[in-house]
Amino acid sequence: MSFLRLLFCVVTFLFSLTTLSAEKPFDFATTPGKLPKQVVPEEYQIRIAPDLGKLTFSGSETIKLNVRQPVRQLVLNALEIKITSAAVDGEAIPQSAIKLDPKEELLTIALTSELPAGPHSLELKFTGKINQQGQGLYYAPYQEQGTGAKKMMLGSQFQATDARRFFPCWDEPSFRARFQLTAVVPENFTAVSNMPVEKETKIAGGKEVRFAATPPMPSYLNVFCAGELEVLSARLKNVDHGVITTKGKAAMGRYALESSQQILTYFNEYFGEPYSLPKIDHIAVPGGFGGAMENWGGITYYESRLLFDPEKSSAETKQNIYEVVAHEVAHMWFGDLVTMAWWDNLWLNEGFASWIGTKCTAKFNPDWEVWLRKSVPRDPARRYGLGKESAMEGDARSTTHPIHQPVANEAEAGSAFDDIAYRKGLSFITMLESFLGEEVFRDGIRKYMAAHKLSNTTTADLWNSLSEASGKPVSKIAAAWTEQPGFPVVKVARGSEGKITLTQERFTVHYENAPALEWKIPLTYSIAGEAAPANLLMASKTIDLPGAWADRAVKLNVEGAGTYRVQYDDVSWKLLLGELPKLSSADRANLLLDAWALVQANRAPLSHYLELVEKLPTKDELAEREQVMHVFDFINRLLAGDPQREAFQKYSRSMLRPSFEQVGWEPQRGEPPKIAVLRASLINALGDLNDEEIVAGCRARFQKYLSDPRSLAPDLRPSVFAVVGRYGDEATWSKLHELGRKTTSIEEKQYYYDALACALDPKLAARTLKISLGDELPTSRAIYLVAKVARQSEHPEVAWEFAKANMKQLLAKTDALAANSYAPGLFAFFSDAKRISELERFAKSDLPPTAAKAVGKAVDEVGFRAEFKVRLLTQIGTLFSDRTKER
Ligand SMILES: [Zn+2]
């Protein structure tokens, strides 16, 4: 290395050190945001009166202000709201002094004279609208349980920046205030908010419900739901737990209610701060939005994420419910009691809630193998079930970003909710906890809660508390993981006399000339024959493992807890393959994941991965089989329309069939839940791979189900319906459609419509696509029917042409953020490089500049698939037919 080059390296290294530790602890004055900080709201009194017929509402509010420095104007947020009157300290403001800027989403009130420092009040009267999509105040139409009558429920969704559509407010997370809501609703409605009802008064045409005031909190945590509702409740240690549903469904909340009590008790202990509100409600909304939202004291859920019907729900649904409730309840502390200062630190909320939600789920449900299954990819529709693998796949690409990323405006705040914030956040915390030790880590979290409750924080505050508890320089270790993109691969090389040398480099996929980066890696490893795994901090590019291990297998990244890949040299790999039966299932799943990633990264041929799959010592380990099914599914879709596909399908059936023989068609009494999940997944996978016996078996079971629904176990229904739908004719399609229309269960409905989206017949695919424009499905589900057809029908072009022709109607069902990613997302199912220019043209003519990131991601994905397909095809030749013969 020349001196100049060395100097350059030293300078860049120093530079990277300073930028990597740049973040400061929370300080209100320097927190990013658009709103001036001279005026802070302290308390809001809000009154809202919805008009269900006109889908509008009228509102009024009085805000107690603390003016910290004299000002000439008040600047706050408002969007799609009309101000009918304003007054400051009781003095009316002329309309000409009120300015609404829809682009900046700001309301500015010019004052005739300077407002001196001290307490003041702002009174506003306004009107707004009730939306079709889950944004601000929205309505969710549904069919009533039992009667099938058409009804409507009101719900709210404010995160990240939509409270301003409900009432004008200082809508940035560091502006904490108390909120007291009063709502006017019809007599037969039940209204729910963050706090318990304080007073209910009959008025003309309905009733007025006043809720108690909240503790100081960010505006995005407010909630308001109302409708013909039912409540299932229980009181535990001064906290009222409630599950709130539409009429006729409360009994299905039993499982969530019991989970809520167990989970809250666990977190009270873990955080060392008891839950601070008098009640916690879990509200099932039959539409509007697709996920769950941690409004303090009034968590909202898309109905099928909360309600469990023992007659109709699957084992997977049950596990998802527990996990989602645990995630949302964790937010009552991480997010609500202590809130990230600004959206650039969203991962503090989401990474942490994902991590501790999983930890809690695993603790009380050890036979679900929660951690293990979190490490392998699954159906992308099940957001909460997904784990770190999907984050690592995205983090290896050129389109990734650091966990801690600048957020300039509202659009960027919304798109911060991605894999990196949730899952890279989760996996980094997992790695950090295992490095610091479980108890030390918990002590650090308790310090953090005690120091920052009812306030805001940055990542630096969390590292400070953990450093204090552990005596270790946490921020120095963490910086590279949170402040720079990507993650490393550790290469294992054996030298003479069994010396093992490790070298790290950045791991990338489809990303040439990626900037080189380095990490401090908390490494774990186990040596064959040694009782306990060892760990060390890899703080430089190259290190030697202590000791010499000539003929012994070494497994790095024990149980896959770390966020890095491992690439073994040939000798080390062969030794490991010989050791497979002695490794834990978690270690074998980790080897499968890394081997497949190396194939994607062009660091190993496909045969490297297949060799490992063929040597797996068991057939019914769920996580291992899920990983294999995921890869087979990926290749199967990539080869659609290619003559090589038949040989591949034959090979992959021969690999999965023995697993199915082992678990069989019929659920056995007392079998572990993971076997039930495995059976369902295998039926789906083998059905997709054209296994005739499976397809015939699904058809026979579906016929029987039509006359006797109890004959088909709830666990098997989604898979059986999907296979029947995939190869179905028009009559089958119509039958599935009829079943879907009739049921009032949101969960069951989804299974039928998912099955419709599977149809391979392009004529039926076209019929399924049309459903997305109507009102049969909740809006959030209707628009994603198109993506499902693109993926499942093997006709992404049919789905894209349909979406292009109906884009306006489709986007009316979603929010502005989803509009950025909706069209690009449909391209991700193409593997033809020619589509890239088509997408770029479409983005230029039809998409806003804020869609650039989503377009970039889709372009990268199509490019990767196209390149990978060519690479695999050149390797395949007789690969699959030879391997099938050998077996
Ligand atoms: Zn969350």
PDB file of C-alpha atoms in Angstrom, residues 657 660 665-666 683 686-705 712 719-728:
ATOM      1  CA  ARG A 657     -42.250 -35.952  -0.380  1.00  0.00           C
ATOM      2  CA  PHE A 660     -44.995 -35.355   3.867  1.00  0.00           C
ATOM      3  CA  TRP A 665     -52.672 -35.932   5.737  1.00  0.00           C
ATOM      4  CA  GLU A 666     -54.511 -36.269   8.992  1.00  0.00           C
ATOM      5  CA  ILE A 683     -49.398 -29.426   1.143  1.00  0.00           C
ATOM      6  CA  LEU A 686     -46.115 -29.800  -3.054  1.00  0.00           C
ATOM      7  CA  GLY A 687     -49.326 -28.512  -4.604  1.00  0.00           C
ATOM      8  CA  ASP A 688     -47.393 -25.643  -6.199  1.00  0.00           C
ATOM      9  CA  LEU A 689     -44.813 -28.155  -7.415  1.00  0.00           C
ATOM     10  CA  ASN A 690     -47.540 -30.051  -9.256  1.00  0.00           C
ATOM     11  CA  ASP A 691     -47.653 -33.157  -7.056  1.00  0.00           C
ATOM     12  CA  GLU A 692     -50.617 -35.060  -8.528  1.00  0.00           C
ATOM     13  CA  GLU A 693     -51.490 -36.966  -5.406  1.00  0.00           C
ATOM     14  CA  ILE A 694     -51.539 -33.813  -3.311  1.00  0.00           C
ATOM     15  CA  VAL A 695     -53.684 -31.991  -5.854  1.00  0.00           C
ATOM     16  CA  ALA A 696     -56.158 -34.893  -6.006  1.00  0.00           C
ATOM     17  CA  GLY A 697     -56.159 -35.160  -2.189  1.00  0.00           C
ATOM     18  CA  CYS A 698     -56.953 -31.456  -1.845  1.00  0.00           C
ATOM     19  CA  ARG A 699     -59.804 -31.693  -4.356  1.00  0.00           C
ATOM     20  CA  ALA A 700     -61.358 -34.657  -2.553  1.00  0.00           C
ATOM     21  CA  ARG A 701     -61.096 -32.902   0.811  1.00  0.00           C
ATOM     22  CA  PHE A 702     -62.595 -29.720  -0.564  1.00  0.00           C
ATOM     23  CA  GLN A 703     -65.610 -31.612  -1.946  1.00  0.00           C
ATOM     24  CA  LYS A 704     -66.175 -33.236   1.415  1.00  0.00           C
ATOM     25  CA  TYR A 705     -65.745 -29.895   3.170  1.00  0.00           C
ATOM     26  CA  LEU A 712     -61.452 -30.405   7.287  1.00  0.00           C
ATOM     27  CA  SER A 719     -53.524 -24.769   1.975  1.00  0.00           C
ATOM     28  CA  VAL A 720     -56.303 -26.991   0.633  1.00  0.00           C
ATOM     29  CA  PHE A 721     -58.246 -23.977  -0.682  1.00  0.00           C
ATOM     30  CA  ALA A 722     -55.091 -22.548  -2.290  1.00  0.00           C
ATOM     31  CA  VAL A 723     -54.240 -25.772  -4.139  1.00  0.00           C
ATOM     32  CA  VAL A 724     -57.851 -26.259  -5.248  1.00  0.00           C
ATOM     33  CA  GLY A 725     -57.964 -22.635  -6.405  1.00  0.00           C
ATOM     34  CA  ARG A 726     -54.668 -22.911  -8.256  1.00  0.00           C
ATOM     35  CA  TYR A 727     -55.747 -25.745 -10.537  1.00  0.00           C
ATOM     36  CA  GLY A 728     -59.466 -24.958 -10.379  1.00  0.00           C
TER      37      GLY A 728
END
